[in-house]
Short mmCIF file of C-alpha atoms and ligand atoms in Angstrom, two decimals:
data_model
loop_
_atom_site.label_atom_id
_atom_site.label_comp_id
_atom_site.label_asym_id
_atom_site.label_seq_id
_atom_site.Cartn_x
_atom_site.Cartn_y
_atom_site.Cartn_z
CA MET A 1 130.85 156.32 57.47
CA ALA A 2 131.86 158.17 54.36
CA SER A 3 129.19 160.26 52.65
CA ASP A 4 128.06 159.97 49.03
CA PRO A 5 130.78 161.10 46.63
CA MET A 6 130.56 164.61 45.17
CA SER A 7 131.71 165.30 41.61
CA PHE A 8 132.58 168.67 40.15
CA LYS A 9 134.94 170.46 37.85
CA GLY A 10 137.63 172.52 39.51
CA VAL A 11 140.78 174.51 38.81
CA ILE A 12 143.64 173.64 41.16
CA LEU A 13 144.76 176.82 42.90
CA ARG A 14 147.23 175.40 45.37
CA SER A 15 148.66 172.02 46.18
CA SER A 16 150.88 171.55 49.20
CA GLU A 17 152.57 168.63 50.95
CA PHE A 18 150.70 167.21 53.87
CA LYS A 19 152.05 164.63 56.27
CA ASP A 20 154.35 162.18 54.61
CA LYS A 21 152.83 161.15 51.32
CA ASP A 22 149.64 163.18 51.11
CA ARG A 23 148.73 166.53 49.59
CA LEU A 24 146.27 169.23 50.52
CA VAL A 25 144.67 170.64 47.40
CA LYS A 26 142.60 173.79 46.99
CA VAL A 27 140.34 174.02 43.93
CA ILE A 28 137.89 176.63 42.77
CA THR A 29 134.57 175.11 41.73
CA PRO A 30 131.45 176.42 39.96
CA ASP A 31 128.99 175.84 42.81
CA ARG A 32 130.98 175.31 46.01
CA GLY A 33 133.48 178.16 45.96
CA VAL A 34 136.99 177.10 46.96
CA VAL A 35 137.09 173.50 48.21
CA GLU A 36 140.02 171.95 50.03
CA PHE A 37 140.58 168.21 50.06
CA CYS A 38 143.27 165.73 50.96
CA ALA A 39 144.75 163.57 48.22
CA LYS A 40 146.10 160.56 50.06
CA GLY A 41 149.21 158.73 49.00
CA THR A 42 149.99 160.99 46.04
CA GLY A 43 153.63 161.23 47.14
CA LYS A 44 154.10 157.49 46.75
CA GLN A 45 155.78 156.21 43.63
CA GLY A 46 153.32 155.20 40.95
CA SER A 47 150.39 156.98 42.58
CA ARG A 48 147.49 157.28 40.17
CA PHE A 49 146.85 160.87 41.25
CA SER A 50 150.39 162.21 41.47
CA PHE A 51 149.42 164.83 38.84
CA ILE A 52 147.32 166.56 41.47
CA SER A 53 150.49 168.21 42.78
CA MET A 54 150.58 170.49 39.70
CA PRO A 55 148.63 173.71 40.12
CA TYR A 56 146.43 175.52 37.59
CA MET A 57 145.00 172.42 35.90
CA LEU A 58 141.29 172.16 35.17
CA CYS A 59 140.13 168.75 36.39
CA ASP A 60 137.11 166.54 36.88
CA ILE A 61 137.19 165.72 40.57
CA VAL A 62 135.32 163.31 42.84
CA ILE A 63 135.63 163.66 46.61
CA THR A 64 134.04 162.04 49.65
CA GLU A 65 133.52 163.52 53.08
CA SER A 66 134.55 161.81 56.26
CA HIS A 67 134.51 163.37 59.75
CA GLY A 68 134.37 166.88 58.32
CA PHE A 69 137.29 166.41 55.89
CA TYR A 70 137.20 165.86 52.17
CA TYR A 71 139.23 163.16 50.50
CA LEU A 72 140.03 162.72 46.83
CA LYS A 73 138.34 159.68 45.33
CA ASP A 74 138.91 160.22 41.63
CA ALA A 75 140.31 162.86 39.28
CA SER A 76 141.11 163.36 35.63
CA ILE A 77 142.69 166.24 33.75
CA ILE A 78 140.53 168.29 31.37
CA GLU A 79 143.12 170.98 30.63
CA SER A 80 146.65 170.79 31.99
CA ASN A 81 147.62 174.47 31.39
CA ALA A 82 151.12 173.07 31.57
CA GLU A 83 152.86 175.92 29.70
CA ILE A 84 152.40 178.23 32.70
CA MET A 85 155.12 176.41 34.64
CA LYS A 86 157.66 177.02 31.86
CA ASP A 87 157.79 180.80 32.20
CA LEU A 88 158.61 182.91 35.25
CA ASP A 89 156.25 185.82 34.47
CA ALA A 90 153.42 183.36 33.76
CA MET A 91 154.12 181.54 37.03
CA MET A 92 154.12 184.78 39.01
CA THR A 93 150.85 185.82 37.35
CA ALA A 94 149.23 182.44 38.01
CA SER A 95 150.35 182.45 41.63
CA HIS A 96 148.93 185.96 42.09
CA MET A 97 145.59 184.99 40.51
CA ALA A 98 145.35 181.85 42.66
CA SER A 99 145.95 183.72 45.90
CA CYS A 100 143.39 186.41 44.95
CA LEU A 101 140.81 183.68 44.26
CA ILE A 102 141.57 182.00 47.59
CA ASP A 103 141.27 185.38 49.35
CA CYS A 104 137.74 185.90 48.05
CA ALA A 105 136.66 182.26 48.40
CA THR A 106 133.59 183.17 50.43
CA ALA A 107 132.17 185.58 47.85
CA ASP A 108 128.71 184.61 46.65
CA VAL A 109 129.72 184.79 42.98
CA SER A 110 131.25 181.32 42.92
CA ARG A 111 130.31 180.46 39.34
CA GLU A 112 131.58 183.76 37.94
CA LEU A 113 134.88 183.42 39.81
CA TYR A 114 135.25 179.84 38.58
CA GLU A 115 134.64 180.91 34.98
CA LEU A 116 137.13 183.74 35.36
CA ALA A 117 139.68 181.23 36.68
CA VAL A 118 139.08 178.80 33.81
CA TYR A 119 139.57 181.47 31.14
CA ALA A 120 142.44 183.25 32.87
CA PHE A 121 144.63 180.18 33.49
CA TYR A 122 143.91 178.75 30.06
CA SER A 123 144.65 182.06 28.31
CA LEU A 124 147.86 182.38 30.29
CA SER A 125 148.95 178.88 29.30
CA VAL A 126 148.42 179.47 25.59
CA ASN A 127 149.74 183.07 25.65
CA ILE A 128 152.53 183.12 28.22
CA GLU A 129 153.99 186.20 26.52
CA LYS A 130 150.81 188.09 27.48
CA ALA A 131 151.25 187.54 31.22
CA ARG A 132 151.15 191.27 32.06
CA LEU A 133 147.98 191.89 30.14
CA ILE A 134 146.29 188.78 31.55
CA TYR A 135 147.33 189.91 35.04
CA SER A 136 145.63 193.30 34.52
CA ALA A 137 142.52 191.90 32.84
CA PHE A 138 142.14 189.36 35.64
CA ASN A 139 142.57 191.98 38.39
CA TRP A 140 140.03 194.33 36.88
CA ARG A 141 137.41 191.71 36.05
CA LEU A 142 137.77 190.28 39.56
CA LEU A 143 137.18 193.73 41.09
CA VAL A 144 134.13 194.20 38.86
CA LEU A 145 132.72 190.75 39.77
CA LEU A 146 133.09 191.54 43.46
CA GLY A 147 131.34 194.87 43.00
CA PHE A 148 134.49 196.90 43.82
CA ALA A 149 134.91 198.50 40.39
CA SER A 150 132.72 199.42 37.46
CA GLU A 151 132.99 201.02 34.04
CA TYR A 152 134.31 204.56 33.80
CA ASP A 153 131.56 206.30 31.92
CA ARG A 154 131.51 210.05 32.53
CA CYS A 155 133.10 212.77 34.62
CA THR A 156 131.66 212.64 38.14
CA SER A 157 131.69 216.44 38.33
CA CYS A 158 130.39 217.76 34.98
CA GLY A 159 128.86 214.56 33.57
CA GLU A 160 130.73 214.74 30.28
CA LYS A 161 131.40 211.34 28.62
CA ILE A 162 134.95 209.99 28.80
CA ASP A 163 136.59 211.06 25.56
CA GLU A 164 138.73 208.14 24.42
CA LYS A 165 140.62 210.33 21.95
CA SER A 166 141.50 212.89 24.59
CA GLU A 167 145.20 213.41 25.25
CA ASN A 168 144.38 214.80 28.68
CA LYS A 169 144.55 212.73 31.82
CA TYR A 170 141.66 211.99 34.10
CA LYS A 171 141.85 212.12 37.85
CA ILE A 172 140.69 208.83 39.32
CA LYS A 173 140.13 207.70 42.89
CA LEU A 174 141.77 204.43 43.87
CA GLY A 175 139.05 202.23 45.29
CA GLY A 176 136.06 204.00 43.79
CA GLY A 177 134.32 204.95 40.55
CA TYR A 178 135.11 208.65 40.99
CA VAL A 179 136.61 210.26 37.87
CA ILE A 180 137.27 213.92 37.11
CA CYS A 181 137.96 215.27 33.63
CA SER A 182 140.76 217.71 32.88
CA LYS A 183 138.34 220.63 32.47
CA CYS A 184 137.10 220.12 36.01
CA ILE A 185 140.50 219.58 37.59
CA SER A 186 141.37 222.82 39.32
CA SER A 187 144.70 223.68 40.87
CA GLY A 188 145.34 222.90 44.53
CA TYR A 189 143.45 219.59 44.66
CA LYS A 190 144.72 216.81 46.85
CA THR A 191 146.40 213.87 45.17
CA ASP A 192 146.45 211.37 48.03
CA GLY A 193 144.70 208.18 46.94
CA TYR A 194 144.23 209.51 43.42
CA ARG A 195 145.85 208.66 40.12
CA PHE A 196 146.01 210.48 36.83
CA LEU A 197 145.24 208.19 33.95
CA PRO A 198 145.13 208.69 30.20
CA ALA A 199 141.75 208.00 28.62
CA ARG A 200 143.10 204.94 26.82
CA VAL A 201 143.86 203.23 30.14
CA MET A 202 140.28 203.78 31.25
CA ILE A 203 138.90 202.56 27.93
CA SER A 204 140.98 199.36 28.33
CA LEU A 205 139.64 198.89 31.86
CA ASN A 206 136.10 199.30 30.53
CA TYR A 207 136.87 196.61 27.97
CA PHE A 208 138.06 194.24 30.73
CA ALA A 209 134.93 195.05 32.73
CA SER A 210 132.34 194.48 30.04
CA MET A 211 133.53 192.14 27.27
CA PRO A 212 133.02 188.33 27.24
CA LEU A 213 135.73 186.39 29.09
CA ASN A 214 136.97 184.76 25.90
CA GLN A 215 137.93 188.22 24.58
CA ILE A 216 139.41 190.13 27.50
CA PHE A 217 142.60 188.06 27.72
CA SER A 218 143.51 188.26 24.06
CA VAL A 219 143.80 192.01 23.46
CA ARG A 220 146.97 193.61 22.16
CA CYS A 221 148.52 196.80 23.44
CA ASP A 222 151.87 198.55 23.65
CA SER A 223 154.19 198.13 26.60
CA LYS A 224 153.45 201.58 28.12
CA LEU A 225 149.74 200.81 28.26
CA GLN A 226 150.49 197.35 29.66
CA ALA A 227 152.62 198.86 32.43
CA ASP A 228 149.95 201.47 33.28
CA LEU A 229 147.26 198.77 33.45
CA CYS A 230 149.40 196.54 35.68
CA ASP A 231 150.20 199.38 38.09
CA TYR A 232 146.71 200.76 38.33
CA THR A 233 144.89 197.43 38.72
CA ARG A 234 147.44 196.27 41.29
CA GLU A 235 147.11 199.45 43.35
CA PHE A 236 143.32 199.35 43.15
CA LEU A 237 143.32 195.70 44.22
CA SER A 238 145.66 196.49 47.13
CA VAL A 239 143.28 199.19 48.39
CA MET A 240 140.17 197.02 48.09
CA PHE A 241 141.71 193.83 49.50
CA GLU A 242 143.68 195.79 52.13
CA LYS A 243 146.76 193.87 51.12
CA ASP A 244 150.02 195.14 49.71
CA TYR A 245 150.30 193.34 46.37
CA LYS A 246 153.86 193.51 45.07
CA ASP A 247 154.58 194.01 41.40
CA PRO A 248 155.12 190.44 40.18
CA PHE A 249 157.03 191.67 37.12
CA SER A 250 159.57 193.76 38.94
CA SER A 251 162.88 191.90 39.15
CA LEU A 252 163.11 192.93 42.82
CA SER A 253 160.13 190.78 43.74
CA TYR A 254 161.72 187.61 42.37
CA PRO A 255 163.09 185.36 45.07
CA PRO A 256 166.82 185.95 45.51
CA VAL A 257 169.02 183.38 43.86
CA LEU A 258 171.16 181.56 46.41
CA GLY A 259 174.89 182.04 46.07
CA ILE A 260 174.70 185.35 44.17
CA LYS A 261 175.52 188.47 46.12
ZN1 LIG B 1 134.28 217.23 34.14
#
């Protein structure tokens, strides 16, 4: 017998074909983490829930459980975030964010991850030209939520506050909060697993770490800073998730176009 229906809001992270006319859908929810359910018959013409094949929408969802599987009972769109699918950079960013969220589905910060997803996909949809910045802000806030990163406050060695006007670079450890100011950097240090970052990169990361979600995705910055933020957050994420995240904005990572040699 089917159980009582469960209703929740969820952002669709992935939707894939299943059997002939069905789809398997993964959503991130406020209280249940990532939930997977089967949407039956959505491949049939005229199906009421055919929209469920589009990722990144925020929906009201009702599912029922039967023999350990969840089945879609009802759904309606709250926010379609449809613009994402009209831009390649936005699509790459959204796909990256979705797979990160699926990778940390078991984290016990379900509500925070859900809220991050809601703001990130919506911001991306209304600001597709800011894909790079949204990518970096998402990466950093995710790392902070999971306890893998925190604000860069002062030099680990001498304790001096990070000087945001400083032109000097700071030595930072990938995968840790360790930061060394230029005064403390002596010659002959090892550079493996370290990066040298300008203060303004660290100040931007602190902004992503601490400001309300409705503000972190709408900042403006020049293209050099955007590139630095993308690179650093991607490398940091790769170390912490033990996964080699490719640069989604490098033309080399785009799928090859058939017929062109
Ligand atoms: Zn120092």
